PDB file of C-alpha atoms and ligand atoms in Angstrom:
ATOM      1  CA  MET A 434     -36.023 -16.662  -6.838  1.00 88.00           C
ATOM      2  CA  GLU A 435     -32.311 -16.620  -6.039  1.00 97.00           C
ATOM      3  CA  ARG A 436     -31.137 -14.910  -3.458  1.00 98.00           C
ATOM      4  CA  THR A 437     -28.417 -13.536  -1.942  1.00 98.00           C
ATOM      5  CA  LEU A 438     -26.907 -11.945   1.581  1.00 99.00           C
ATOM      6  CA  ILE A 439     -25.360  -9.350   2.190  1.00 99.00           C
ATOM      7  CA  ILE A 440     -24.211  -6.971   4.650  1.00 99.00           C
ATOM      8  CA  VAL A 441     -23.456  -3.955   5.147  1.00 99.00           C
ATOM      9  CA  LYS A 442     -20.175  -4.293   7.286  1.00 99.00           C
ATOM     10  CA  PRO A 443     -19.307  -2.058  10.794  1.00 99.00           C
ATOM     11  CA  ASP A 444     -16.953   0.049   8.738  1.00 99.00           C
ATOM     12  CA  ALA A 445     -19.086   1.146   5.747  1.00 99.00           C
ATOM     13  CA  VAL A 446     -22.164   1.530   8.290  1.00 99.00           C
ATOM     14  CA  GLN A 447     -19.012   3.581  10.464  1.00 99.00           C
ATOM     15  CA  ARG A 448     -17.888   5.659   7.283  1.00 99.00           C
ATOM     16  CA  GLY A 449     -21.639   6.551   6.370  1.00 99.00           C
ATOM     17  CA  LEU A 450     -21.376   4.695   3.236  1.00 99.00           C
ATOM     18  CA  THR A 451     -24.491   2.409   3.895  1.00 98.00           C
ATOM     19  CA  GLY A 452     -26.878   4.328   1.282  1.00 98.00           C
ATOM     20  CA  GLU A 453     -24.559   4.647  -1.797  1.00 98.00           C
ATOM     21  CA  ILE A 454     -24.135   0.567  -0.649  1.00 99.00           C
ATOM     22  CA  ILE A 455     -28.048  -0.190  -1.124  1.00 98.00           C
ATOM     23  CA  ARG A 456     -27.953   1.707  -4.506  1.00 98.00           C
ATOM     24  CA  ARG A 457     -25.518   0.020  -5.862  1.00 98.00           C
ATOM     25  CA  PHE A 458     -27.081  -2.776  -5.817  1.00 98.00           C
ATOM     26  CA  GLU A 459     -30.892  -1.720  -6.009  1.00 98.00           C
ATOM     27  CA  GLN A 460     -29.817   0.496  -9.226  1.00 98.00           C
ATOM     28  CA  ARG A 461     -28.666  -3.056 -10.812  1.00 98.00           C
ATOM     29  CA  GLY A 462     -31.886  -4.375 -10.398  1.00 98.00           C
ATOM     30  CA  LEU A 463     -31.716  -6.407  -7.735  1.00 98.00           C
ATOM     31  CA  LYS A 464     -34.696  -6.509  -5.314  1.00 98.00           C
ATOM     32  CA  ILE A 465     -35.090  -5.873  -1.464  1.00 98.00           C
ATOM     33  CA  ALA A 466     -37.209  -9.254   0.524  1.00 98.00           C
ATOM     34  CA  GLY A 467     -35.583  -8.646   4.107  1.00 98.00           C
ATOM     35  CA  MET A 468     -33.556  -5.557   5.604  1.00 98.00           C
ATOM     36  CA  LYS A 469     -32.423  -5.446   9.049  1.00 98.00           C
ATOM     37  CA  PHE A 470     -30.026  -2.570  11.338  1.00 98.00           C
ATOM     38  CA  MET A 471     -28.351  -5.097  14.303  1.00 98.00           C
ATOM     39  CA  GLN A 472     -25.257  -6.298  16.490  1.00 98.00           C
ATOM     40  CA  VAL A 473     -24.178  -9.243  15.315  1.00 98.00           C
ATOM     41  CA  SER A 474     -23.244 -11.486  18.482  1.00 98.00           C
ATOM     42  CA  ALA A 475     -19.928 -13.167  18.619  1.00 98.00           C
ATOM     43  CA  ALA A 476     -22.201 -16.489  17.990  1.00 98.00           C
ATOM     44  CA  LEU A 477     -24.067 -15.035  15.206  1.00 98.00           C
ATOM     45  CA  ALA A 478     -20.560 -14.543  13.983  1.00 98.00           C
ATOM     46  CA  GLU A 479     -19.102 -17.640  14.608  1.00 98.00           C
ATOM     47  CA  THR A 480     -22.064 -19.239  12.934  1.00 98.00           C
ATOM     48  CA  HIS A 481     -22.261 -17.221   9.648  1.00 98.00           C
ATOM     49  CA  TYR A 482     -18.038 -17.747   9.249  1.00 98.00           C
ATOM     50  CA  ALA A 483     -17.948 -21.141  10.331  1.00 98.00           C
ATOM     51  CA  GLU A 484     -16.099 -21.875   7.456  1.00 98.00           C
ATOM     52  CA  HIS A 485     -13.391 -19.934   8.367  1.00 98.00           C
ATOM     53  CA  VAL A 486     -12.926 -21.289  11.520  1.00 98.00           C
ATOM     54  CA  GLY A 487      -9.309 -21.957  12.491  1.00 97.00           C
ATOM     55  CA  LYS A 488      -7.724 -20.129  10.020  1.00 98.00           C
ATOM     56  CA  PRO A 489      -5.394 -17.242  11.158  1.00 98.00           C
ATOM     57  CA  PHE A 490      -7.933 -14.170  10.357  1.00 98.00           C
ATOM     58  CA  PHE A 491     -10.578 -15.677  12.202  1.00 98.00           C
ATOM     59  CA  GLU A 492     -10.586 -13.992  15.323  1.00 98.00           C
ATOM     60  CA  GLY A 493      -9.968 -10.695  14.088  1.00 98.00           C
ATOM     61  CA  LEU A 494     -12.708 -11.732  12.175  1.00 98.00           C
ATOM     62  CA  VAL A 495     -15.669 -11.947  14.595  1.00 98.00           C
ATOM     63  CA  LYS A 496     -13.943  -9.104  16.021  1.00 98.00           C
ATOM     64  CA  TYR A 497     -14.093  -6.653  13.229  1.00 98.00           C
ATOM     65  CA  ILE A 498     -18.111  -7.817  12.336  1.00 98.00           C
ATOM     66  CA  THR A 499     -19.559  -7.573  15.829  1.00 98.00           C
ATOM     67  CA  SER A 500     -17.596  -4.272  16.735  1.00 98.00           C
ATOM     68  CA  SER A 501     -20.513  -2.371  15.694  1.00 98.00           C
ATOM     69  CA  PRO A 502     -24.022  -2.371  14.497  1.00 99.00           C
ATOM     70  CA  VAL A 503     -24.394  -3.759  10.776  1.00 99.00           C
ATOM     71  CA  VAL A 504     -27.227  -3.492   8.088  1.00 99.00           C
ATOM     72  CA  VAL A 505     -28.062  -6.962   6.496  1.00 99.00           C
ATOM     73  CA  ILE A 506     -30.041  -7.267   3.001  1.00 99.00           C
ATOM     74  CA  ALA A 507     -31.632 -10.395   1.716  1.00 99.00           C
ATOM     75  CA  LEU A 508     -31.530  -9.794  -2.137  1.00 98.00           C
ATOM     76  CA  GLU A 509     -33.025 -11.701  -4.921  1.00 98.00           C
ATOM     77  CA  GLY A 510     -33.015 -11.581  -8.480  1.00 97.00           C
ATOM     78  CA  THR A 511     -31.660 -13.655 -11.578  1.00 96.00           C
ATOM     79  CA  LYS A 512     -28.236 -14.738 -10.496  1.00 98.00           C
ATOM     80  CA  ALA A 513     -28.415 -12.408  -7.885  1.00 98.00           C
ATOM     81  CA  VAL A 514     -25.375 -13.933  -5.534  1.00 98.00           C
ATOM     82  CA  GLU A 515     -23.351 -13.700  -9.196  1.00 98.00           C
ATOM     83  CA  ALA A 516     -24.406 -10.204  -9.660  1.00 98.00           C
ATOM     84  CA  ALA A 517     -24.110  -8.684  -6.467  1.00 98.00           C
ATOM     85  CA  ARG A 518     -20.648 -10.533  -6.447  1.00 98.00           C
ATOM     86  CA  ALA A 519     -19.374  -8.455  -9.401  1.00 98.00           C
ATOM     87  CA  THR A 520     -21.046  -4.941  -7.217  1.00 98.00           C
ATOM     88  CA  ILE A 521     -18.715  -6.148  -4.791  1.00 99.00           C
ATOM     89  CA  GLY A 522     -15.320  -6.655  -6.224  1.00 98.00           C
ATOM     90  CA  LYS A 523     -12.516  -8.758  -4.621  1.00 98.00           C
ATOM     91  CA  THR A 524     -11.587  -9.881  -1.485  1.00 98.00           C
ATOM     92  CA  LYS A 525      -9.199  -7.395  -1.051  1.00 98.00           C
ATOM     93  CA  PRO A 526     -10.088  -3.948  -1.730  1.00 98.00           C
ATOM     94  CA  PHE A 527      -6.829  -3.359  -3.260  1.00 98.00           C
ATOM     95  CA  GLU A 528      -6.983  -5.689  -6.064  1.00 98.00           C
ATOM     96  CA  SER A 529     -10.789  -4.485  -6.658  1.00 98.00           C
ATOM     97  CA  PRO A 530     -11.336  -2.958  -9.722  1.00 98.00           C
ATOM     98  CA  ALA A 531     -12.961   0.785  -9.843  1.00 98.00           C
ATOM     99  CA  GLY A 532     -16.110   0.763 -10.397  1.00 98.00           C
ATOM    100  CA  THR A 533     -16.831  -2.241  -7.356  1.00 99.00           C
ATOM    101  CA  ILE A 534     -17.693  -1.459  -4.040  1.00 99.00           C
ATOM    102  CA  ARG A 535     -14.113  -2.775  -2.688  1.00 99.00           C
ATOM    103  CA  GLY A 536     -12.665  -1.037  -5.245  1.00 98.00           C
ATOM    104  CA  ASP A 537     -13.824   2.155  -5.566  1.00 99.00           C
ATOM    105  CA  PHE A 538     -14.145   3.081  -1.190  1.00 98.00           C
ATOM    106  CA  GLY A 539     -11.675   0.145   0.479  1.00 98.00           C
ATOM    107  CA  LEU A 540      -7.748  -0.871   1.133  1.00 98.00           C
ATOM    108  CA  GLU A 541      -7.549  -3.440   3.130  1.00 98.00           C
ATOM    109  CA  VAL A 542      -8.615  -6.771   3.934  1.00 98.00           C
ATOM    110  CA  GLY A 543      -9.858  -6.547   7.403  1.00 98.00           C
ATOM    111  CA  ARG A 544     -12.053  -3.185   6.002  1.00 98.00           C
ATOM    112  CA  ASN A 545     -13.185  -4.645   3.108  1.00 98.00           C
ATOM    113  CA  LEU A 546     -16.980  -2.783   3.560  1.00 99.00           C
ATOM    114  CA  VAL A 547     -19.447  -5.913   2.384  1.00 99.00           C
ATOM    115  CA  HIS A 548     -20.397  -9.335   2.753  1.00 99.00           C
ATOM    116  CA  GLY A 549     -22.562 -11.185  -0.425  1.00 99.00           C
ATOM    117  CA  SER A 550     -22.859 -14.986  -0.268  1.00 98.00           C
ATOM    118  CA  ASP A 551     -20.695 -17.057  -2.183  1.00 98.00           C
ATOM    119  CA  SER A 552     -23.051 -19.512  -4.061  1.00 98.00           C
ATOM    120  CA  VAL A 553     -26.477 -20.160  -4.003  1.00 98.00           C
ATOM    121  CA  GLU A 554     -26.849 -22.602  -1.232  1.00 98.00           C
ATOM    122  CA  SER A 555     -24.586 -20.002   0.786  1.00 98.00           C
ATOM    123  CA  GLY A 556     -26.931 -18.051   0.328  1.00 98.00           C
ATOM    124  CA  ALA A 557     -30.044 -19.513   0.837  1.00 98.00           C
ATOM    125  CA  ARG A 558     -28.430 -20.223   4.156  1.00 98.00           C
ATOM    126  CA  GLU A 559     -27.100 -17.139   5.427  1.00 98.00           C
ATOM    127  CA  VAL A 560     -30.443 -15.732   4.673  1.00 98.00           C
ATOM    128  CA  ALA A 561     -32.110 -18.370   7.017  1.00 98.00           C
ATOM    129  CA  ASN A 562     -29.177 -17.854   9.519  1.00 98.00           C
ATOM    130  CA  PHE A 563     -29.915 -13.944   9.765  1.00 98.00           C
ATOM    131  CA  PHE A 564     -33.979 -13.871   9.003  1.00 98.00           C
ATOM    132  CA  THR A 565     -37.187 -15.418  10.266  1.00 98.00           C
ATOM    133  CA  ASP A 566     -39.833 -16.478   7.230  1.00 97.00           C
ATOM    134  CA  ALA A 567     -42.053 -13.331   8.487  1.00 98.00           C
ATOM    135  CA  GLU A 568     -39.253 -10.482   7.807  1.00 98.00           C
ATOM    136  CA  LEU A 569     -39.260 -11.654   4.687  1.00 98.00           C
ATOM    137  CA  VAL A 570     -41.278 -10.546   2.156  1.00 98.00           C
ATOM    138  CA  SER A 571     -42.617 -11.712  -1.429  1.00 94.00           C
ATOM    139  CA  TRP A 572     -43.420  -8.730  -3.309  1.00 97.00           C
ATOM    140  CA  PRO A 573     -44.383  -7.158  -6.668  1.00 96.00           C
ATOM    141  CA  ARG A 574     -42.454  -4.608  -7.746  1.00 97.00           C
ATOM    142  CA  ASN A 575     -43.888  -2.202 -10.733  1.00 97.00           C
ATOM    143  CA  THR A 576     -40.551  -2.043 -12.262  1.00 97.00           C
ATOM    144  CA  ASP A 577     -40.060  -6.645 -11.813  1.00 97.00           C
ATOM    145  CA  PRO A 578     -40.920  -6.614 -15.598  1.00 97.00           C
ATOM    146  CA  TRP A 579     -38.487  -3.879 -16.760  1.00 98.00           C
ATOM    147  CA  ILE A 580     -36.072  -5.723 -15.022  1.00 97.00           C
ATOM    148  CA  PHE A 581     -36.503  -9.265 -15.404  1.00 96.00           C
ATOM    149  CA  GLU A 582     -37.148 -10.922 -18.819  1.00 95.00           C
TER     150      GLU A 582
HETATM  151  P1  LIG B1968     -15.033 -12.502   0.557  1.00 80.26           P
HETATM  152  O1  LIG B1968     -15.707 -11.937   1.645  1.00 80.26           O
HETATM  153  O2  LIG B1968     -14.912 -12.054  -0.490  1.00 80.26           O
HETATM  154  O3  LIG B1968     -16.134 -14.247   0.409  1.00 80.26           O
HETATM  155  P2  LIG B1968     -13.874 -14.545   2.753  1.00 80.26           P
HETATM  156  O4  LIG B1968     -12.679 -14.931   2.122  1.00 80.26           O
HETATM  157  O5  LIG B1968     -14.947 -15.455   2.559  1.00 80.26           O
HETATM  158  O6  LIG B1968     -13.830 -13.008   1.554  1.00 80.26           O
HETATM  159  O7  LIG B1968     -13.197 -14.358   3.820  1.00 80.26           O
HETATM  160  C1  LIG B1968     -14.856 -13.652   4.718  1.00 80.26           C
HETATM  161  C2  LIG B1968     -14.144 -12.217   5.185  1.00 80.26           C
HETATM  162  O8  LIG B1968     -13.091 -12.493   5.875  1.00 80.26           O
HETATM  163  C3  LIG B1968     -13.425 -11.587   4.090  1.00 80.26           C
HETATM  164  O9  LIG B1968     -14.602 -10.660   3.749  1.00 80.26           O
HETATM  165  C4  LIG B1968     -12.779 -10.627   5.632  1.00 80.26           C
HETATM  166  O10 LIG B1968     -13.214  -9.461   5.724  1.00 80.26           O
HETATM  167  C5  LIG B1968     -12.243 -11.207   6.138  1.00 80.26           C
HETATM  168  N1  LIG B1968     -11.009 -11.667   5.548  1.00 80.26           N
HETATM  169  C6  LIG B1968     -10.836 -12.661   4.432  1.00 80.26           C
HETATM  170  N2  LIG B1968      -9.047 -13.428   4.444  1.00 80.26           N
HETATM  171  C7  LIG B1968      -8.391 -12.056   5.219  1.00 80.26           C
HETATM  172  C8  LIG B1968      -6.952 -12.127   5.351  1.00 80.26           C
HETATM  173  O11 LIG B1968      -6.697 -12.168   5.012  1.00 80.26           O
HETATM  174  N3  LIG B1968      -6.520 -11.468   6.579  1.00 80.26           N
HETATM  175  C9  LIG B1968      -7.867 -10.742   7.441  1.00 80.26           C
HETATM  176  N4  LIG B1968      -8.947 -10.726   7.185  1.00 80.26           N
HETATM  177  C10 LIG B1968      -9.116 -11.802   5.804  1.00 80.26           C
HETATM  178 MG1  LIG B1969     -17.278 -15.513   1.862  1.00 80.26          MG
END
């Protein structure tokens, strides 16, 4: 099934929003395949954000994501990537509609609380960057037939 990588970023963990953020994805029906609390190293940050190397905000972005622990989650479900992005909102929180995570809890682009993969290919690649196969669990959820047709 399609997978996406979610990162509850340092600002969200520090602000005590981890549970609230996970709740929104869980409530949507997305299923947890892996989850851990960790400190992101500079090397892992640079791999994860490789597409942004050379952009003016890159250095600040690596500093931000490595500044304090994060919670990383592999989520799966029908259209997991697109559904999670819609739940997260736009890159810039101040442009994000109310009802989205960034629109409800954020203001600035460099403190936008949560990451979600931007394509099915990125989802698979990013999940593999953060989780070993042994850390990912494929499990039957009793509510699956009530969420997935
Ligand atoms: P996304 O997280 O919505 O996919 P991307 O364009 O992939 O957004 O950018 C990755 C991350 O880099 C953003 O979530 C944000 O934390 C940071 N970022 C993007 N653009 C800017 C910027 O103009 N200034 C500061 N940080 C930025
Ligand atoms: Mg992105």
